[in-house]
Coordinates of C-alpha atoms and ligand atoms in Angstrom, one line a residue:
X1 CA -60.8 35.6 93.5
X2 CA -63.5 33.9 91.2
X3 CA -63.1 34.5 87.7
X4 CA -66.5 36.5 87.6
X5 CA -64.8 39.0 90.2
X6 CA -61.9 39.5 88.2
X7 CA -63.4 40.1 85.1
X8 CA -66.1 42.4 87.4
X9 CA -62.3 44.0 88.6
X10 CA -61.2 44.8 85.3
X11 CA -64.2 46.3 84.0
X12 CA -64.1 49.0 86.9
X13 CA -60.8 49.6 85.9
X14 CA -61.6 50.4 82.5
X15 CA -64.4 52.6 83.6
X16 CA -61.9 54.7 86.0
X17 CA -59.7 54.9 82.3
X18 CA -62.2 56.6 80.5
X19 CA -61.8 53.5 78.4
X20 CA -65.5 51.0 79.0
X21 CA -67.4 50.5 75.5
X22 CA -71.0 50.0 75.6
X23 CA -73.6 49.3 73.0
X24 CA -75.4 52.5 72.2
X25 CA -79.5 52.7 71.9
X26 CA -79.8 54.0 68.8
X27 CA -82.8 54.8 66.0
X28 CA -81.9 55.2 63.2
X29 CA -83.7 57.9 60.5
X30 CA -81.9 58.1 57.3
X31 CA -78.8 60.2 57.5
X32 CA -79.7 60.9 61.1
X33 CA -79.7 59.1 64.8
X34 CA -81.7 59.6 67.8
X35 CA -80.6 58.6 70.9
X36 CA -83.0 59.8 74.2
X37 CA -84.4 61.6 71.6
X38 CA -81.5 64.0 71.0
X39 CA -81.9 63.8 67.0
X40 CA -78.1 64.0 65.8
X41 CA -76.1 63.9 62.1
X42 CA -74.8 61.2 61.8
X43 CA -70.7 61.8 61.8
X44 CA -69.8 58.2 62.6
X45 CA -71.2 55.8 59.9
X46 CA -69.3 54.1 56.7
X47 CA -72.1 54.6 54.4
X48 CA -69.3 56.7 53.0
X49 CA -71.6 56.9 49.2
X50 CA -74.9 57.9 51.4
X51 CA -76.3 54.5 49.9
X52 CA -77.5 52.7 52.9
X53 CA -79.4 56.0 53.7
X54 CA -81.0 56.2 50.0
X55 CA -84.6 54.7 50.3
X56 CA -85.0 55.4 46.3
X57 CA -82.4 52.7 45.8
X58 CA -84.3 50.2 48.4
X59 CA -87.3 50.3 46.8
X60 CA -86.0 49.8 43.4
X61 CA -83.9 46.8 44.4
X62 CA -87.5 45.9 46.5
X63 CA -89.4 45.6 43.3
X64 CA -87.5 43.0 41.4
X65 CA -88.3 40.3 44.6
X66 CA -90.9 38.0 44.6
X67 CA -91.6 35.1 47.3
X68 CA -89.6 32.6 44.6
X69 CA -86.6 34.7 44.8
X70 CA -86.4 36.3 48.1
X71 CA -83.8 33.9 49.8
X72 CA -83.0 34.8 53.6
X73 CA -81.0 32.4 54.3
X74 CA -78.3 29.7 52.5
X75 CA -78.9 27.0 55.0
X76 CA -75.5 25.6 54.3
X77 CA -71.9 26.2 53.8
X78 CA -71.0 27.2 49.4
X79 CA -69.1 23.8 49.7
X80 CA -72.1 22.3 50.5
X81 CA -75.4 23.6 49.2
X82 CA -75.1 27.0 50.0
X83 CA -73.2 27.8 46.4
X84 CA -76.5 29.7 45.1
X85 CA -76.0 31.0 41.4
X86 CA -75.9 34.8 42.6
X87 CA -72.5 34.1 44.3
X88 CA -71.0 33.0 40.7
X89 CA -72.9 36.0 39.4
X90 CA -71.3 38.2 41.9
X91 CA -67.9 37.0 41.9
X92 CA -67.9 37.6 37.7
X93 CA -69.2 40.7 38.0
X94 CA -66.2 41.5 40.4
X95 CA -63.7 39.9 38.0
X96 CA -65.1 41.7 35.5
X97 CA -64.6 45.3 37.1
X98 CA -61.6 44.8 38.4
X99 CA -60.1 42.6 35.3
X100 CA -58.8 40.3 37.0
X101 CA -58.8 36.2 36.6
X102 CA -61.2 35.6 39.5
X103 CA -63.1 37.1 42.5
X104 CA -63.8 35.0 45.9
X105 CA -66.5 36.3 48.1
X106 CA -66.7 36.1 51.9
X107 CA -69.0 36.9 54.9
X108 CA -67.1 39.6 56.0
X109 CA -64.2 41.8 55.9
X110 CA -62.8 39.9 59.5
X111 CA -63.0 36.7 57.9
X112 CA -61.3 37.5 55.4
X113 CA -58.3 39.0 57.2
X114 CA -57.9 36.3 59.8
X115 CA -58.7 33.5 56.8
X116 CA -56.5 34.6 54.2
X117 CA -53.0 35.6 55.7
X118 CA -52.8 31.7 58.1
X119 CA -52.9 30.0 54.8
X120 CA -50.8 32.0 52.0
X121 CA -48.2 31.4 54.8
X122 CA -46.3 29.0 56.0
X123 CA -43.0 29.0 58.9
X124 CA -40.5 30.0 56.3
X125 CA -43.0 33.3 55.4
X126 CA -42.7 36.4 56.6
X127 CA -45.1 38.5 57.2
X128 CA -44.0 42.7 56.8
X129 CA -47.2 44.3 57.9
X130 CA -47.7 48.3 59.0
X131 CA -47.6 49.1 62.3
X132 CA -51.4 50.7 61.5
X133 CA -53.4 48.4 60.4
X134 CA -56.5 47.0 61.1
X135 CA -57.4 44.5 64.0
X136 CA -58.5 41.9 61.5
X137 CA -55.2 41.8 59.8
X138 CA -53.4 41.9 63.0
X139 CA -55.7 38.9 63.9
X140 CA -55.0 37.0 60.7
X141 CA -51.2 37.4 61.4
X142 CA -51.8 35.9 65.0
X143 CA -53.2 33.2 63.6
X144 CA -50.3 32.4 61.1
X145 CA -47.3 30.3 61.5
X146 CA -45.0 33.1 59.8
X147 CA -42.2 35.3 61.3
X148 CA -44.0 38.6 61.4
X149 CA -42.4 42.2 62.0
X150 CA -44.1 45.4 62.3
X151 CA -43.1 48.1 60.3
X152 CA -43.1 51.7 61.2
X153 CA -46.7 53.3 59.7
X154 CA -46.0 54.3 55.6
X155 CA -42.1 53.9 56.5
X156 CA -41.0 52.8 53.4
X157 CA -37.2 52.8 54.2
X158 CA -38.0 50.7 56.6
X159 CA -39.8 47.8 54.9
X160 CA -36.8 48.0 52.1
X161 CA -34.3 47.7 55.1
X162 CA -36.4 45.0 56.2
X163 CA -37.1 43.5 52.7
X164 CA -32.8 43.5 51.9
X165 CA -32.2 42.1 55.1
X166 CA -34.5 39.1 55.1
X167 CA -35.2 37.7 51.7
X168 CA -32.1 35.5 51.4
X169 CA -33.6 33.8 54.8
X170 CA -37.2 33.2 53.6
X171 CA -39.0 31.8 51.2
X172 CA -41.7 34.4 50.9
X173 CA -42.5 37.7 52.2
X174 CA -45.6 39.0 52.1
X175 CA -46.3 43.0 52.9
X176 CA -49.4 43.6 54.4
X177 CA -51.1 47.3 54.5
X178 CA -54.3 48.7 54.2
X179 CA -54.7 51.6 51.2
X180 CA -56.5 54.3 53.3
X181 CA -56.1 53.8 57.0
X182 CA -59.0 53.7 59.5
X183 CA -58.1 55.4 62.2
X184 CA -56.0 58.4 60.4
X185 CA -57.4 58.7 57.0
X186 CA -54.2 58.5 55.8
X187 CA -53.1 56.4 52.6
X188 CA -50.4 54.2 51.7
X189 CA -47.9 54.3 48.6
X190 CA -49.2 51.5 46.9
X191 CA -47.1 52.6 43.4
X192 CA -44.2 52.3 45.9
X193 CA -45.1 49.0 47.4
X194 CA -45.6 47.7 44.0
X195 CA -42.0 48.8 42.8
X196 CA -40.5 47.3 46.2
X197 CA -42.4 44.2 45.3
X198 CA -41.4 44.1 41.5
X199 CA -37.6 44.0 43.0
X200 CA -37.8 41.0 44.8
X201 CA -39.4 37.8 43.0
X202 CA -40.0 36.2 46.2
X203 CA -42.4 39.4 48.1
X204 CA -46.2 39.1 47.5
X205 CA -48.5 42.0 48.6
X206 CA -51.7 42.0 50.5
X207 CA -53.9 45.2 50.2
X208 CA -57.1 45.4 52.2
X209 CA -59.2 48.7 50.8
X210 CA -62.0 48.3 53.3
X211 CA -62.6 52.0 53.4
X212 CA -61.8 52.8 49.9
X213 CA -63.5 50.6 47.8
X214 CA -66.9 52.3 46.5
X215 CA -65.2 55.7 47.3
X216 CA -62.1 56.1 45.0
X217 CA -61.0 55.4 41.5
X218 CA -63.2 56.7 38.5
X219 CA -65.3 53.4 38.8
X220 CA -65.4 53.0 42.5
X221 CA -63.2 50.1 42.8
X222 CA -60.5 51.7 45.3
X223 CA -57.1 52.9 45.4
X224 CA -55.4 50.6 43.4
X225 CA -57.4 51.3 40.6
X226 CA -56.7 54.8 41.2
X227 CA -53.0 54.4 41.1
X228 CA -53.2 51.9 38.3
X229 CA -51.9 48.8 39.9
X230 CA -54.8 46.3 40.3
X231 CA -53.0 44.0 38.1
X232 CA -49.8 44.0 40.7
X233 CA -51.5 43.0 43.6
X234 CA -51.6 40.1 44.5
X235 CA -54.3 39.8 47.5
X236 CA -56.5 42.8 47.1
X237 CA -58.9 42.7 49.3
X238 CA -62.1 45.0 50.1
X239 CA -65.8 45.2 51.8
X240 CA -69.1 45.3 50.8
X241 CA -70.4 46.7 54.6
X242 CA -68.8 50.2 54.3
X243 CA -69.5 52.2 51.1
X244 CA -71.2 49.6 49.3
X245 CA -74.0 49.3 51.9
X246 CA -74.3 45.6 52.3
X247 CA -72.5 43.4 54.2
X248 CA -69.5 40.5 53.1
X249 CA -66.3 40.9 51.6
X250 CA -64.1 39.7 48.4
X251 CA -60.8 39.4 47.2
X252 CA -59.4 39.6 43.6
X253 CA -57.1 37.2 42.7
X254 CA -55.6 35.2 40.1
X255 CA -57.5 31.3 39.2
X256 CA -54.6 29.5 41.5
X257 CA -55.3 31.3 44.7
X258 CA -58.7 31.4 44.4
X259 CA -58.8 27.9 44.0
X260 CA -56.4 27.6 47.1
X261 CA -58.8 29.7 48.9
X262 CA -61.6 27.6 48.6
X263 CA -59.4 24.6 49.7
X264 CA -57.5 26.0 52.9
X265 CA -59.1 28.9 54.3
X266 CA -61.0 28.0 57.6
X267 CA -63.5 30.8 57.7
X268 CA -64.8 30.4 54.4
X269 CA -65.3 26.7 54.5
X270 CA -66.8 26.2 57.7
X271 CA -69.5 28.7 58.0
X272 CA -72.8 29.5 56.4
X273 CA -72.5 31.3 53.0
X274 CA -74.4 34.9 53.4
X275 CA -78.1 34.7 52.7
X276 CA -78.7 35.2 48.6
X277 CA -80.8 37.8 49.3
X278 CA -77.9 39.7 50.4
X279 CA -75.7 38.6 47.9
X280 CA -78.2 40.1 44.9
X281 CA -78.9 43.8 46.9
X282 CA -74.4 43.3 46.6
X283 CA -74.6 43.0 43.1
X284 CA -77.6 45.3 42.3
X285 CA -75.2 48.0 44.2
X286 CA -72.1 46.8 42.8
X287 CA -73.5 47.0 39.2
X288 CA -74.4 51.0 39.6
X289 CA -71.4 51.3 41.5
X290 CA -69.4 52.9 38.4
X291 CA -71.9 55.0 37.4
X292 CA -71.4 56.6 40.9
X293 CA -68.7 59.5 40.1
X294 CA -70.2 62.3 41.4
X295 CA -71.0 61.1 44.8
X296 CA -67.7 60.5 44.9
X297 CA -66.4 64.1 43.7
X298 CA -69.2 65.4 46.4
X299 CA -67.6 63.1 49.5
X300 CA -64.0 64.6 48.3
X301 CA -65.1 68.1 48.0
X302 CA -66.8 68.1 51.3
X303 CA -63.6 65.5 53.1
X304 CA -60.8 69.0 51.5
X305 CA -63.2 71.4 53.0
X306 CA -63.3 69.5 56.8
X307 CA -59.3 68.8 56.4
X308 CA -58.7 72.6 55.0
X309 CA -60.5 74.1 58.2
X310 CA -58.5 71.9 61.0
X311 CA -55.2 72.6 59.3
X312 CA -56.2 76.2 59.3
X313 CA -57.4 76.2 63.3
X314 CA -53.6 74.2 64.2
X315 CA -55.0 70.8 64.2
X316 CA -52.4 68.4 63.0
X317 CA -54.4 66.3 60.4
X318 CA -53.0 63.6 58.8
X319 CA -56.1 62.6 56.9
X320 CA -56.2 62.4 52.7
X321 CA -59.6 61.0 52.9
X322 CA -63.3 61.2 54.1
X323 CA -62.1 59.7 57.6
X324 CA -60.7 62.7 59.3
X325 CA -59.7 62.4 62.7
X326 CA -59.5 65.2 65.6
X327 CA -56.9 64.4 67.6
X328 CA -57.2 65.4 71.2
X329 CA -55.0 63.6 73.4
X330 CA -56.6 62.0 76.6
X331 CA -59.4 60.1 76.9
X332 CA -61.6 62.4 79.2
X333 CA -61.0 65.3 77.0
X334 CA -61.9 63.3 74.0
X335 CA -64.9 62.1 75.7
X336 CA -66.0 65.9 76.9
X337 CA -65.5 66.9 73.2
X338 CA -67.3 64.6 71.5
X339 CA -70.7 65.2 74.0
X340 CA -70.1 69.1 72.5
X341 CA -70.8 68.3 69.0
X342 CA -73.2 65.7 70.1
X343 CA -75.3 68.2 72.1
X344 CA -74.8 70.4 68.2
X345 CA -76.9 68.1 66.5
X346 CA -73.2 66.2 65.3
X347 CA -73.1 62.3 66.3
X348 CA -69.3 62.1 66.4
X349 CA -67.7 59.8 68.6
X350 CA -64.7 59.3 70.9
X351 CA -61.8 56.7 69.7
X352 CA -59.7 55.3 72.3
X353 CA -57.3 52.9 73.6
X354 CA -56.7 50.4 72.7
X355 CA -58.3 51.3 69.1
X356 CA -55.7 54.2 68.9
X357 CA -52.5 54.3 70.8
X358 CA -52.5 55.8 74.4
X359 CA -52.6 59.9 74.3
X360 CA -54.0 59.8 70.4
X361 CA -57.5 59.9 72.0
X362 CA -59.8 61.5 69.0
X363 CA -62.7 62.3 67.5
X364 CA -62.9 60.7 64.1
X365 CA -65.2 62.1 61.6
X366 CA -66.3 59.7 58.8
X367 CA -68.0 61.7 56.4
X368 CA -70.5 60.3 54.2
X369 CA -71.7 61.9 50.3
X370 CA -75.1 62.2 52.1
X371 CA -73.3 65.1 54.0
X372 CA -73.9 69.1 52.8
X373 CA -71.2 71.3 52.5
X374 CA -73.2 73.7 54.6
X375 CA -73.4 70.9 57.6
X376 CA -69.6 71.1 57.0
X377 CA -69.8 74.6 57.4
X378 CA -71.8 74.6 61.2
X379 CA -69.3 71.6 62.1
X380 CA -66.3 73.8 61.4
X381 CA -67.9 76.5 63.1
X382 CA -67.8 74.7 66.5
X383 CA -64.1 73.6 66.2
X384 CA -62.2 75.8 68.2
Ligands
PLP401 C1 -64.2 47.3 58.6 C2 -62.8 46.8 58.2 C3 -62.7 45.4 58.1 C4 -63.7 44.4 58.6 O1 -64.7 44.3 57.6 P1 -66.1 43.7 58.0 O2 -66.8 43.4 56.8 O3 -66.8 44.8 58.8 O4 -65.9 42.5 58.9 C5 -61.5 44.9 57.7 N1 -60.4 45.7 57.4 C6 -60.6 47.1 57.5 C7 -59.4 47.9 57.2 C8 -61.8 47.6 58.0 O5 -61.9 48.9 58.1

C-alpha cells in the first residue's frame, strides 16, 4: 500500500470514530461567530478577560502607532538583530509584576514547553509530571534525555512516594504541572507542591499557568500569585495568547536560568523573534493588566453560576475555574450535544480523543468576562 493510501486509510478510520478534526470557516464579530451564517456566542474562545473582543482597547493601542514605529516584522532571530528594545521593555515590566530577578519571552506557549524542560534536564533528571497536562509539556518531556514518570492527576501521595523513592538515585527532579488544567478546569496544589519541594534540596518545579495568568490573583498574574508562592517557583511559566489577547509566552526566573535559556534552548534561538508590533500591544495589555479586577470578579461570578447549575442537574464537574467541562461520554453523543447548543445560538464544541481520554468525550465551556450572567442563564436552561 503507498504511503498516500495508508494515510487516506487512517483518516477514514478516524471519521467512522467520531474522531476527524477539521478547520472550521468561521467569521468572526466580536464576542460572536458565524458559521453558514448561523450567528453563535462564542463558548469556545480563551479570551477569558473579553479583551481580544474589546475594540475600545484596539483603537487606543491604534493611536500611539505611526509608520516609524509600526514594526511587522523582526526580520531576525533576538540573538541576531531581532532583540528590538520593546522585548527588554517587556521582559522588565514582567520582572517587575511578578518580582522576580528576570523575565524571558518567547513565541509561544509550545515553544516554551518543548524548549525549556530538554535543557534544565539532563540523563540523571527526572522528570515527575501529572498525568493531565498539556501536549506541549508532554512534548517538551519527549524531547528530553530524563527518566520521566507520570503521576496520577493532583495525586499528591503519589508524587511524595515517587519523590522518597527516587531522590537518592538522581541528581534532580523536576515536578511538572500546570496550575489550572485545560481540559477539566481543575487546579493544582501549588502550596503543596512547594512544601514537597522545600523538603528535598535536589526537586525544582515547573509551573505552566497558560489558562490562569490574566485571570487570577488580585493583579492578574496567575495562581501562584494567588497562593503566594511566585517566589518558590522555579520555572513559572504562562501565555500571552489566552487572557492577555496577544500571542507569545514568558517565563519568570531567576538571572542564572534566564541566562541558560538564552544559551541552550533550541526554540528560542533558532527562530524569528515575534514582530515588535506584537510585542508593544503585549505590554500595552500587560501594563492595564492589574488594573483589571473586576473583570476578573465578573468571569468568577459567571464560572460559580455555570458550575452551581451542572452540580445541581447531576453533572459530575470537576471544574474550579472558567473552563468548565460537560462530560458526556462517547464521541457521537458529544458530537450530537454540542450541535444542540450550537443550533441555541451557543458555539460550544466537542472534545475528543485523543485530547481527552477514551469515554471522557465533552463539551468544554470556556467562558470569557465578555459573557452575561443572563447568557448563563439561557445556557443552563438548555442543560438537561
Ligand atoms: C495553550 C497552552 C499552551 C500553548 O501556548 P501557545 O502560546 O498557544 O502555544 C501551553 N500550555 C498550556 C497549558 C496551554 O493551555
Amino acid at each position: 500500500m503507498s504511503a498516500i493510501e495508508q494515510m487516506r486509510q487512517e483518516l477514514t478510520l478516524l471519521q467512522q470514530q467520531n474522531n476527524l478534526r477539521s478547520l472550521p470557516a468561521l467569521v468572526h464579530e466580536g464576542r460572536e461567530v458565524l458559521i453558514d451564517h448561523r450567528r453563535m456566542l462564542n463558548l469556545s474562545s480563551n479570551d477569558y478577560l473579553g479583551l481580544a473582543s474589546n475594540e475600545e482597547l484596539r483603537r487606543e493601542f491604534l493611536q500611539t502607532l505611526t509608520p516609524e514605529n509600526f514594526l511587522p516584522a523582526s526580520s531576525s532571530s533576538r540573538l541576531l538583530t531581532g532583540n528590538f528594545t520593546a522585548y527588554s521593555r517587556l521582559e522588565n515590566e514582567l520582572a517587575d509584576l511578578f518580582g522576580t530577578e528576570a523575565a524571558l519571552t518567547f513565541n509561544c506557549g509550545y515553544h516554551a514547553n518543548t524548549g525549556i524542560l530538554p535543557v534544565v534536564s539532563n540523563a540523571q533528571t527526572l522528570i515527575l509530571a501529572d498525568k493531565l497536562i498539556h501536549a506541549s509539556l508532554i512534548d517538551g518531556i519527549k524531547l528530553s534525555v530524563a527518566k520521566a514518570i507520570r503521576y496520577r492527576h493532583n495525586d499528591y501521595a503519589q508524587l511524595e512516594r515517587l519523590i522518597q523513592e527516587n531522590h537518592e538515585k538522581y541528581e534532580r527532579i523536576i515536578i511538572v504541572t500546570e496550575s489550572i488544567f485545560s481540559m477539566d478546569g481543575d487546579e493544582a496544589d501549588l502550596a503543596t507542591l512547594v512544601r514537597l519541594k522545600r523538603t528535598y534540596a535536589s526537586v525544582l518545579l515547573y509551573v505552566d499557568e497558560a489558562h490562569a495568568f490574566g485571570v487570577r490573583g488580585l493583579r492578574g498574574l496567575g495562581c501562584a500569585e494567588e497562593q503566594g508562592c511566585i517566589a518558590d517557583i522555579d520555572f513559572l511559566v504562562g501565555t500571552f495568547g489566552k487572557a492577555l489577547a496577544s500571542s507569545g509566552a514568558y517565563i519568570v526566573c531567576s538571572q542564572v536560568i534566564r541566562e541558560y535559556l538564552i544559551n541552550k534552548m533550541r526554540p528560542f534561538i533558532f527562530t524569528t523573534a515575534l514582530p515588535p508590533i506584537n510585542i508593544e500591544w503585549t505590554l500595552f495589555l500587560l501594563k492595564r493588566l492589574p488594573a483589571w479586577g473586576t473583570l476578573r470578579q465578573q468571569l468568577s461570578q459567571i464560572s460559580d453560576r455555570l458550575r452551581e447549575a451542572l452540580k445541581q442537574k447531576g453533572y459530575a464537574c470537576p471544574s474550579t475555574s472558567h473552563i468548565i467541562p460537560l462530560i458526556a461520554g462517547t464521541s457521537s453523543s458529544t458530537i450530537a450535544l454540542a450541535d444542540v447548543f450550537q443550533r441555541k445560538g451557543f458555539y460550544v464544541l466537542p472534545v475528543r480523543p485523543p485530547t481527552v481520554p477514551e469515554g471522557t468525550s465533552r463539551l468544554r465551556f470556556s467562558l470569557t468576562a465578555a459573557i452575561e450572567a443572563s447568557e448563563i442563564d439561557q445556557l443552563i436552561e438548555i442543560i438537561a
